[in-house]
PDB file of C-alpha atoms in Angstrom:
ATOM      1  CA  UNK N  11       0.000   0.000   0.000  1.00  0.00           C
ATOM      2  CA  UNK N  12       1.249   3.454  -0.868  1.00  0.00           C
ATOM      3  CA  UNK N  13       1.852   5.963   1.883  1.00  0.00           C
ATOM      4  CA  UNK N  14      -0.798   8.662   1.853  1.00  0.00           C
ATOM      5  CA  UNK N  15       0.402  12.218   1.286  1.00  0.00           C
ATOM      6  CA  UNK N  16       0.499  14.687   4.154  1.00  0.00           C
ATOM      7  CA  UNK N  17      -3.192  15.346   4.602  1.00  0.00           C
ATOM      8  CA  UNK N  18      -3.072  18.298   6.948  1.00  0.00           C
ATOM      9  CA  UNK N  19      -1.563  21.522   5.632  1.00  0.00           C
ATOM     10  CA  UNK N  20      -0.789  22.985   9.069  1.00  0.00           C
ATOM     11  CA  UNK N  21       2.945  22.910   8.336  1.00  0.00           C
ATOM     12  CA  UNK N  22       2.636  23.199   4.579  1.00  0.00           C
ATOM     13  CA  UNK N  23       1.710  25.828   2.026  1.00  0.00           C
ATOM     14  CA  UNK N  24      -0.486  23.408   0.093  1.00  0.00           C
ATOM     15  CA  UNK N  25      -3.873  21.744   0.341  1.00  0.00           C
ATOM     16  CA  UNK N  26      -4.115  18.184  -0.978  1.00  0.00           C
ATOM     17  CA  UNK N  27      -6.241  17.135  -3.941  1.00  0.00           C
ATOM     18  CA  UNK N  28      -8.565  14.210  -4.613  1.00  0.00           C
ATOM     19  CA  UNK N  29      -9.397  14.292  -8.305  1.00  0.00           C
ATOM     20  CA  UNK N  30     -10.269  12.129 -11.262  1.00  0.00           C
ATOM     21  CA  UNK N  31     -13.284  10.993 -13.265  1.00  0.00           C
ATOM     22  CA  UNK N  32     -16.605  10.271 -11.607  1.00  0.00           C
ATOM     23  CA  UNK N  33     -16.492   6.664 -12.822  1.00  0.00           C
ATOM     24  CA  UNK N  34     -13.856   4.409 -14.328  1.00  0.00           C
ATOM     25  CA  UNK N  35     -15.058   4.174 -17.917  1.00  0.00           C
ATOM     26  CA  UNK N  36     -11.976   2.381 -19.247  1.00  0.00           C
ATOM     27  CA  UNK N  37      -8.236   1.945 -18.854  1.00  0.00           C
ATOM     28  CA  UNK N  38      -7.042   4.512 -21.386  1.00  0.00           C
ATOM     29  CA  UNK N  39      -9.211   7.346 -20.086  1.00  0.00           C
ATOM     30  CA  UNK N  40      -8.203   6.699 -16.482  1.00  0.00           C
ATOM     31  CA  UNK N  41      -4.487   6.649 -17.292  1.00  0.00           C
ATOM     32  CA  UNK N  42      -4.728   9.764 -19.475  1.00  0.00           C
ATOM     33  CA  UNK N  43      -6.532  11.731 -16.793  1.00  0.00           C
ATOM     34  CA  UNK N  44      -4.177  10.530 -14.057  1.00  0.00           C
ATOM     35  CA  UNK N  45      -1.090  11.383 -16.097  1.00  0.00           C
ATOM     36  CA  UNK N  46      -2.306  14.914 -16.756  1.00  0.00           C
ATOM     37  CA  UNK N  47      -3.261  15.577 -13.136  1.00  0.00           C
ATOM     38  CA  UNK N  48       0.022  14.129 -11.864  1.00  0.00           C
ATOM     39  CA  UNK N  49       1.950  16.448 -14.175  1.00  0.00           C
ATOM     40  CA  UNK N  50       0.032  19.458 -12.835  1.00  0.00           C
ATOM     41  CA  UNK N  51       0.168  18.533  -9.150  1.00  0.00           C
ATOM     42  CA  UNK N  52       3.862  17.625  -9.296  1.00  0.00           C
ATOM     43  CA  UNK N  53       4.675  21.056 -10.717  1.00  0.00           C
ATOM     44  CA  UNK N  54       2.515  22.843  -8.153  1.00  0.00           C
ATOM     45  CA  UNK N  55       3.666  20.600  -5.259  1.00  0.00           C
ATOM     46  CA  UNK N  56       0.091  19.608  -4.427  1.00  0.00           C
ATOM     47  CA  UNK N  57      -0.237  16.194  -2.721  1.00  0.00           C
ATOM     48  CA  UNK N  58      -2.516  14.099  -4.929  1.00  0.00           C
ATOM     49  CA  UNK N  59      -4.904  11.144  -4.555  1.00  0.00           C
ATOM     50  CA  UNK N  60      -6.484   9.743  -7.749  1.00  0.00           C
ATOM     51  CA  UNK N  61     -10.264   9.298  -7.525  1.00  0.00           C
ATOM     52  CA  UNK N  62     -12.488   7.026  -9.577  1.00  0.00           C
ATOM     53  CA  UNK N  63     -15.634   5.054  -8.773  1.00  0.00           C
ATOM     54  CA  UNK N  64     -15.354   1.387  -9.738  1.00  0.00           C
ATOM     55  CA  UNK N  65     -19.138   1.081  -9.595  1.00  0.00           C
ATOM     56  CA  UNK N  66     -21.961   3.618  -9.431  1.00  0.00           C
ATOM     57  CA  UNK N  67     -24.743   2.320  -7.194  1.00  0.00           C
ATOM     58  CA  UNK N  68     -26.765   5.503  -6.610  1.00  0.00           C
ATOM     59  CA  UNK N  69     -28.392   6.104  -9.986  1.00  0.00           C
ATOM     60  CA  UNK N  70     -31.622   7.911 -10.848  1.00  0.00           C
ATOM     61  CA  UNK N  71     -32.773   5.539 -13.589  1.00  0.00           C
ATOM     62  CA  UNK N  72     -32.502   1.771 -14.014  1.00  0.00           C
ATOM     63  CA  UNK N  73     -30.649   2.097 -17.318  1.00  0.00           C
ATOM     64  CA  UNK N  74     -28.038   4.588 -16.030  1.00  0.00           C
ATOM     65  CA  UNK N  75     -24.368   3.609 -16.372  1.00  0.00           C
ATOM     66  CA  UNK N  76     -23.099   1.717 -13.339  1.00  0.00           C
ATOM     67  CA  UNK N  77     -19.661   0.479 -14.391  1.00  0.00           C
ATOM     68  CA  UNK N  78     -17.489  -1.721 -16.590  1.00  0.00           C
ATOM     69  CA  UNK N  79     -17.241  -4.560 -14.081  1.00  0.00           C
ATOM     70  CA  UNK N  80     -16.051  -4.427 -10.492  1.00  0.00           C
ATOM     71  CA  UNK N  81     -12.713  -6.219 -10.658  1.00  0.00           C
ATOM     72  CA  UNK N  82     -11.891  -4.784 -14.075  1.00  0.00           C
ATOM     73  CA  UNK N  83     -12.383  -1.221 -12.816  1.00  0.00           C
ATOM     74  CA  UNK N  84     -10.573  -1.905  -9.546  1.00  0.00           C
ATOM     75  CA  UNK N  85      -7.609  -3.339 -11.452  1.00  0.00           C
ATOM     76  CA  UNK N  86      -7.451  -0.101 -13.460  1.00  0.00           C
ATOM     77  CA  UNK N  87      -7.400   1.907 -10.228  1.00  0.00           C
ATOM     78  CA  UNK N  88      -4.563  -0.265  -8.969  1.00  0.00           C
ATOM     79  CA  UNK N  89      -2.664   0.238 -12.225  1.00  0.00           C
ATOM     80  CA  UNK N  90      -3.050   4.014 -11.942  1.00  0.00           C
ATOM     81  CA  UNK N  91      -1.606   3.884  -8.443  1.00  0.00           C
ATOM     82  CA  UNK N  92       1.410   1.771  -9.360  1.00  0.00           C
ATOM     83  CA  UNK N  93       2.075   3.568 -12.658  1.00  0.00           C
ATOM     84  CA  UNK N  94       2.134   7.079 -11.219  1.00  0.00           C
ATOM     85  CA  UNK N  95       3.048   6.336  -7.612  1.00  0.00           C
ATOM     86  CA  UNK N  96      -0.062   7.981  -6.168  1.00  0.00           C
ATOM     87  CA  UNK N  97      -2.680   6.744  -3.692  1.00  0.00           C
ATOM     88  CA  UNK N  98      -6.138   5.952  -5.041  1.00  0.00           C
ATOM     89  CA  UNK N  99      -9.650   6.317  -3.631  1.00  0.00           C
ATOM     90  CA  UNK N 100     -12.963   4.720  -4.594  1.00  0.00           C
ATOM     91  CA  UNK N 101     -16.388   4.550  -2.983  1.00  0.00           C
ATOM     92  CA  UNK N 102     -18.082   1.489  -1.531  1.00  0.00           C
ATOM     93  CA  UNK N 103     -21.795   1.018  -0.942  1.00  0.00           C
ATOM     94  CA  UNK N 104     -22.239  -2.189   1.043  1.00  0.00           C
ATOM     95  CA  UNK N 105     -20.166  -3.763   3.807  1.00  0.00           C
ATOM     96  CA  UNK N 106     -19.382  -6.761   1.593  1.00  0.00           C
ATOM     97  CA  UNK N 107     -17.538  -4.490  -0.845  1.00  0.00           C
ATOM     98  CA  UNK N 108     -15.008  -3.197   1.676  1.00  0.00           C
ATOM     99  CA  UNK N 109     -12.544  -6.090   1.606  1.00  0.00           C
ATOM    100  CA  UNK N 110     -12.722  -6.393  -2.198  1.00  0.00           C
ATOM    101  CA  UNK N 111     -12.019  -2.704  -2.829  1.00  0.00           C
ATOM    102  CA  UNK N 112      -9.347  -2.579  -0.123  1.00  0.00           C
ATOM    103  CA  UNK N 113      -7.292  -5.126  -2.060  1.00  0.00           C
ATOM    104  CA  UNK N 114      -6.856  -2.571  -4.866  1.00  0.00           C
ATOM    105  CA  UNK N 115      -7.019   0.980  -3.444  1.00  0.00           C
ATOM    106  CA  UNK N 116      -5.608   3.033  -0.570  1.00  0.00           C
ATOM    107  CA  UNK N 117      -8.683   4.974   0.575  1.00  0.00           C
ATOM    108  CA  UNK N 118     -12.262   3.717   0.904  1.00  0.00           C
ATOM    109  CA  UNK N 119     -14.898   6.402   0.444  1.00  0.00           C
ATOM    110  CA  UNK N 120     -18.328   6.294   2.091  1.00  0.00           C
ATOM    111  CA  UNK N 121     -21.004   8.074   0.017  1.00  0.00           C
ATOM    112  CA  UNK N 122     -22.927  10.893   1.678  1.00  0.00           C
ATOM    113  CA  UNK N 123     -26.265   9.075   1.695  1.00  0.00           C
ATOM    114  CA  UNK N 124     -24.581   6.182   3.561  1.00  0.00           C
ATOM    115  CA  UNK N 125     -22.566   8.091   6.153  1.00  0.00           C
ATOM    116  CA  UNK N 126     -24.759   6.810   9.007  1.00  0.00           C
ATOM    117  CA  UNK N 127     -24.573   3.139   7.980  1.00  0.00           C
ATOM    118  CA  UNK N 128     -22.788   1.617  10.953  1.00  0.00           C
ATOM    119  CA  UNK N 129     -22.053  -1.759   9.350  1.00  0.00           C
ATOM    120  CA  UNK N 130     -20.515  -0.074   6.308  1.00  0.00           C
ATOM    121  CA  UNK N 131     -18.294   2.219   8.389  1.00  0.00           C
ATOM    122  CA  UNK N 132     -17.160  -0.667  10.570  1.00  0.00           C
ATOM    123  CA  UNK N 133     -16.345  -2.839   7.547  1.00  0.00           C
ATOM    124  CA  UNK N 134     -14.290  -0.030   5.987  1.00  0.00           C
ATOM    125  CA  UNK N 135     -12.382   0.554   9.234  1.00  0.00           C
ATOM    126  CA  UNK N 136     -11.637  -3.151   9.624  1.00  0.00           C
ATOM    127  CA  UNK N 137      -9.705  -3.206   6.335  1.00  0.00           C
ATOM    128  CA  UNK N 138      -6.997  -0.963   7.777  1.00  0.00           C
ATOM    129  CA  UNK N 139      -7.291   1.427   4.837  1.00  0.00           C
ATOM    130  CA  UNK N 140      -7.931   5.144   5.201  1.00  0.00           C
ATOM    131  CA  UNK N 141     -11.636   6.008   5.213  1.00  0.00           C
ATOM    132  CA  UNK N 142     -13.087   9.153   3.618  1.00  0.00           C
ATOM    133  CA  UNK N 143     -16.644   9.777   4.800  1.00  0.00           C
ATOM    134  CA  UNK N 144     -18.751  12.248   2.885  1.00  0.00           C
ATOM    135  CA  UNK N 145     -21.063  14.305   5.080  1.00  0.00           C
ATOM    136  CA  UNK N 146     -24.708  13.574   4.411  1.00  0.00           C
ATOM    137  CA  UNK N 147     -26.654  16.295   2.641  1.00  0.00           C
ATOM    138  CA  UNK N 148     -29.105  16.032   5.534  1.00  0.00           C
ATOM    139  CA  UNK N 149     -26.575  16.538   8.368  1.00  0.00           C
ATOM    140  CA  UNK N 150     -24.791  19.369  10.111  1.00  0.00           C
ATOM    141  CA  UNK N 151     -21.022  19.108  10.295  1.00  0.00           C
ATOM    142  CA  UNK N 152     -21.179  18.605  14.062  1.00  0.00           C
ATOM    143  CA  UNK N 153     -23.160  15.386  13.578  1.00  0.00           C
ATOM    144  CA  UNK N 154     -20.250  13.767  11.732  1.00  0.00           C
ATOM    145  CA  UNK N 155     -18.494  13.145  15.047  1.00  0.00           C
ATOM    146  CA  UNK N 156     -20.480   9.913  15.297  1.00  0.00           C
ATOM    147  CA  UNK N 157     -19.097   8.604  12.005  1.00  0.00           C
ATOM    148  CA  UNK N 158     -15.581   9.413  13.223  1.00  0.00           C
ATOM    149  CA  UNK N 159     -16.255   7.641  16.519  1.00  0.00           C
ATOM    150  CA  UNK N 160     -17.560   4.499  14.808  1.00  0.00           C
ATOM    151  CA  UNK N 161     -14.404   4.203  12.715  1.00  0.00           C
ATOM    152  CA  UNK N 162     -11.985   5.018  15.537  1.00  0.00           C
ATOM    153  CA  UNK N 163     -13.670   2.651  17.973  1.00  0.00           C
ATOM    154  CA  UNK N 164     -13.402  -0.115  15.373  1.00  0.00           C
ATOM    155  CA  UNK N 165      -9.807   0.687  14.435  1.00  0.00           C
ATOM    156  CA  UNK N 166      -8.032   3.275  16.610  1.00  0.00           C
ATOM    157  CA  UNK N 167      -5.210   3.500  14.051  1.00  0.00           C
ATOM    158  CA  UNK N 168      -7.463   4.259  11.084  1.00  0.00           C
ATOM    159  CA  UNK N 169      -6.911   7.436   9.089  1.00  0.00           C
ATOM    160  CA  UNK N 170     -10.266   9.246   8.881  1.00  0.00           C
ATOM    161  CA  UNK N 171     -11.093  11.996   6.394  1.00  0.00           C
ATOM    162  CA  UNK N 172     -14.363  13.951   6.295  1.00  0.00           C
ATOM    163  CA  UNK N 173     -15.682  15.555   3.113  1.00  0.00           C
ATOM    164  CA  UNK N 174     -18.407  18.189   2.822  1.00  0.00           C
ATOM    165  CA  UNK N 175     -20.566  18.135  -0.302  1.00  0.00           C
ATOM    166  CA  UNK N 176     -23.241  20.644   0.595  1.00  0.00           C
ATOM    167  CA  UNK N 177     -26.668  20.401   2.175  1.00  0.00           C
ATOM    168  CA  UNK N 178     -30.059  19.804   0.577  1.00  0.00           C
ATOM    169  CA  UNK N 179     -31.792  23.056  -0.239  1.00  0.00           C
ATOM    170  CA  UNK N 180     -35.319  22.488  -1.452  1.00  0.00           C
ATOM    171  CA  UNK N 181     -36.081  19.560  -3.723  1.00  0.00           C
ATOM    172  CA  UNK N 182     -33.426  19.878  -6.408  1.00  0.00           C
ATOM    173  CA  UNK N 183     -30.550  21.994  -5.195  1.00  0.00           C
ATOM    174  CA  UNK N 184     -27.708  22.137  -2.661  1.00  0.00           C
ATOM    175  CA  UNK N 185     -26.078  24.917  -0.682  1.00  0.00           C
ATOM    176  CA  UNK N 186     -22.675  24.952   1.028  1.00  0.00           C
ATOM    177  CA  UNK N 187     -22.429  26.055   4.656  1.00  0.00           C
ATOM    178  CA  UNK N 188     -18.742  26.763   5.228  1.00  0.00           C
ATOM    179  CA  UNK N 189     -19.193  26.569   8.998  1.00  0.00           C
ATOM    180  CA  UNK N 190     -19.128  22.815   8.507  1.00  0.00           C
ATOM    181  CA  UNK N 191     -15.414  22.818   7.621  1.00  0.00           C
ATOM    182  CA  UNK N 192     -13.986  24.122  10.923  1.00  0.00           C
ATOM    183  CA  UNK N 193     -16.678  22.254  12.854  1.00  0.00           C
ATOM    184  CA  UNK N 194     -15.528  18.942  11.367  1.00  0.00           C
ATOM    185  CA  UNK N 195     -11.835  19.848  11.723  1.00  0.00           C
ATOM    186  CA  UNK N 196     -12.500  20.115  15.456  1.00  0.00           C
ATOM    187  CA  UNK N 197     -12.701  16.288  15.507  1.00  0.00           C
ATOM    188  CA  UNK N 198      -8.977  16.139  14.707  1.00  0.00           C
ATOM    189  CA  UNK N 199      -9.369  14.898  11.131  1.00  0.00           C
ATOM    190  CA  UNK N 200      -8.488  16.416   7.748  1.00  0.00           C
ATOM    191  CA  UNK N 201     -11.514  17.978   6.071  1.00  0.00           C
ATOM    192  CA  UNK N 202     -12.111  18.134   2.322  1.00  0.00           C
ATOM    193  CA  UNK N 203     -14.470  20.267   0.252  1.00  0.00           C
ATOM    194  CA  UNK N 204     -16.143  18.446  -2.616  1.00  0.00           C
ATOM    195  CA  UNK N 205     -16.229  21.257  -5.159  1.00  0.00           C
ATOM    196  CA  UNK N 206     -18.187  19.387  -7.825  1.00  0.00           C
ATOM    197  CA  UNK N 207     -20.892  17.322  -6.083  1.00  0.00           C
ATOM    198  CA  UNK N 208     -21.796  20.335  -3.953  1.00  0.00           C
ATOM    199  CA  UNK N 209     -22.990  21.932  -7.200  1.00  0.00           C
ATOM    200  CA  UNK N 210     -25.255  19.079  -8.225  1.00  0.00           C
ATOM    201  CA  UNK N 211     -28.925  19.642  -8.969  1.00  0.00           C
ATOM    202  CA  UNK N 212     -30.265  16.186  -8.103  1.00  0.00           C
ATOM    203  CA  UNK N 213     -33.626  14.551  -8.775  1.00  0.00           C
ATOM    204  CA  UNK N 214     -34.407  16.436 -11.965  1.00  0.00           C
ATOM    205  CA  UNK N 215     -37.587  15.470 -13.800  1.00  0.00           C
ATOM    206  CA  UNK N 216     -35.468  14.303 -16.750  1.00  0.00           C
ATOM    207  CA  UNK N 217     -33.912  11.589 -14.583  1.00  0.00           C
ATOM    208  CA  UNK N 218     -30.442  13.061 -15.207  1.00  0.00           C
ATOM    209  CA  UNK N 219     -28.718  14.989 -12.421  1.00  0.00           C
ATOM    210  CA  UNK N 220     -27.945  18.579 -13.315  1.00  0.00           C
ATOM    211  CA  UNK N 221     -25.198  20.861 -12.058  1.00  0.00           C
ATOM    212  CA  UNK N 222     -23.530  24.279 -12.069  1.00  0.00           C
ATOM    213  CA  UNK N 223     -19.888  23.645 -13.021  1.00  0.00           C
ATOM    214  CA  UNK N 224     -19.293  27.345 -13.670  1.00  0.00           C
ATOM    215  CA  UNK N 225     -19.302  27.788  -9.878  1.00  0.00           C
ATOM    216  CA  UNK N 226     -16.630  25.158  -9.125  1.00  0.00           C
ATOM    217  CA  UNK N 227     -13.984  27.871  -8.788  1.00  0.00           C
ATOM    218  CA  UNK N 228     -16.205  29.859  -6.423  1.00  0.00           C
ATOM    219  CA  UNK N 229     -16.715  26.864  -4.135  1.00  0.00           C
ATOM    220  CA  UNK N 230     -13.017  25.946  -4.258  1.00  0.00           C
ATOM    221  CA  UNK N 231     -11.703  29.454  -3.550  1.00  0.00           C
ATOM    222  CA  UNK N 232     -14.020  29.868  -0.584  1.00  0.00           C
ATOM    223  CA  UNK N 233     -13.024  26.461   0.808  1.00  0.00           C
ATOM    224  CA  UNK N 234      -9.311  27.236   0.562  1.00  0.00           C
ATOM    225  CA  UNK N 235      -9.884  30.639   2.172  1.00  0.00           C
ATOM    226  CA  UNK N 236     -11.797  29.021   5.052  1.00  0.00           C
ATOM    227  CA  UNK N 237      -8.924  26.581   5.576  1.00  0.00           C
ATOM    228  CA  UNK N 238      -9.973  23.289   3.994  1.00  0.00           C
ATOM    229  CA  UNK N 239      -7.244  20.649   4.245  1.00  0.00           C
ATOM    230  CA  UNK N 240      -8.099  19.215   0.841  1.00  0.00           C
ATOM    231  CA  UNK N 241     -10.256  19.619  -2.255  1.00  0.00           C
ATOM    232  CA  UNK N 242     -12.252  16.997  -4.140  1.00  0.00           C
ATOM    233  CA  UNK N 243     -12.783  17.705  -7.847  1.00  0.00           C
ATOM    234  CA  UNK N 244     -14.193  15.367 -10.474  1.00  0.00           C
ATOM    235  CA  UNK N 245     -12.779  16.043 -13.914  1.00  0.00           C
ATOM    236  CA  UNK N 246     -12.981  14.601 -17.424  1.00  0.00           C
ATOM    237  CA  UNK N 247     -11.533  15.362 -20.856  1.00  0.00           C
ATOM    238  CA  UNK N 248     -15.073  15.919 -22.154  1.00  0.00           C
ATOM    239  CA  UNK N 249     -17.725  16.120 -19.422  1.00  0.00           C
ATOM    240  CA  UNK N 250     -20.501  16.164 -22.024  1.00  0.00           C
ATOM    241  CA  UNK N 251     -19.527  12.622 -22.987  1.00  0.00           C
ATOM    242  CA  UNK N 252     -18.914  11.346 -19.445  1.00  0.00           C
ATOM    243  CA  UNK N 253     -21.041   8.362 -18.482  1.00  0.00           C
ATOM    244  CA  UNK N 254     -21.741   9.673 -14.986  1.00  0.00           C
ATOM    245  CA  UNK N 255     -22.124  13.150 -13.430  1.00  0.00           C
ATOM    246  CA  UNK N 256     -20.976  14.997 -16.527  1.00  0.00           C
ATOM    247  CA  UNK N 257     -23.217  17.952 -15.664  1.00  0.00           C
ATOM    248  CA  UNK N 258     -21.091  19.007 -12.714  1.00  0.00           C
ATOM    249  CA  UNK N 259     -17.562  17.904 -13.653  1.00  0.00           C
ATOM    250  CA  UNK N 260     -14.696  20.248 -14.435  1.00  0.00           C
ATOM    251  CA  UNK N 261     -13.216  20.014 -17.937  1.00  0.00           C
ATOM    252  CA  UNK N 262      -9.696  18.653 -17.509  1.00  0.00           C
ATOM    253  CA  UNK N 263      -8.135  21.472 -19.529  1.00  0.00           C
ATOM    254  CA  UNK N 264      -9.382  23.956 -16.909  1.00  0.00           C
ATOM    255  CA  UNK N 265      -7.834  22.202 -13.925  1.00  0.00           C
ATOM    256  CA  UNK N 266      -4.312  23.602 -14.156  1.00  0.00           C
ATOM    257  CA  UNK N 267      -5.377  27.244 -14.211  1.00  0.00           C
ATOM    258  CA  UNK N 268      -7.811  26.670 -11.375  1.00  0.00           C
ATOM    259  CA  UNK N 269      -5.184  25.029  -9.168  1.00  0.00           C
ATOM    260  CA  UNK N 270      -2.697  27.808  -9.878  1.00  0.00           C
ATOM    261  CA  UNK N 271      -5.223  30.365  -8.665  1.00  0.00           C
ATOM    262  CA  UNK N 272      -6.107  28.272  -5.616  1.00  0.00           C
ATOM    263  CA  UNK N 273      -2.439  27.996  -4.646  1.00  0.00           C
ATOM    264  CA  UNK N 274      -2.255  31.779  -4.672  1.00  0.00           C
ATOM    265  CA  UNK N 275      -5.337  31.987  -2.442  1.00  0.00           C
ATOM    266  CA  UNK N 276      -3.730  29.521  -0.037  1.00  0.00           C
ATOM    267  CA  UNK N 277      -0.489  31.518   0.016  1.00  0.00           C
ATOM    268  CA  UNK N 278      -2.409  34.731   0.669  1.00  0.00           C
ATOM    269  CA  UNK N 279      -3.979  33.432   3.892  1.00  0.00           C
ATOM    270  CA  UNK N 280      -0.829  31.975   5.442  1.00  0.00           C
TER     271      UNK N 280
END
């Protein structure tokens, strides 16, 4: 298993980055995206974790894309990690998936809708891998202490990360409350801002989730200014052709400029 990058920026001038495509659509696309992001983050000295879902379980419609096959996608994640020497993260949805995914990746991610599922959190902690728990859209940041406690009581040595992805606002929109970031940091864990999912417009009548990607930079700048330890950004060469969450992903060719500006924001608040 690869050693995770320094997750807290207390003694550093950089935040860390979790980024990659929403879903693993194939080997070539995953390697191309990882190579480009590694080139950017190496130059900017940003610690990097490659993100990709090996399976999408939370879909609006029955015929929505869910994946290319569990072990095939997980093997691609493992190849990305070994090829570029970076840690990898993927989400799991049921406790039975924890051990399988842990054999291939370095960080297990708990989706926001599942952050209260005790059996899932315990299974993730038992693998010995780092666990990134996304805050439920229905919870205040202070309530995430219970997720942290479940993991730590199961495995006191586990690395726990908390990620904010906004709160439900009406029936088809989200809003970010930046108070959640310092409130969750008070639990002694690194806290990440999900800059893309927090701009989703879920449960649209079309059956396809919408989004506001033009505001990704706004969310990211505010998070860095507030003191987020890390950022989570889903990105794709062509979001319009992405098989999952294309409506709120950042075009890959915009990532470098965005990160350059975010580094300057981080430097300005030191």
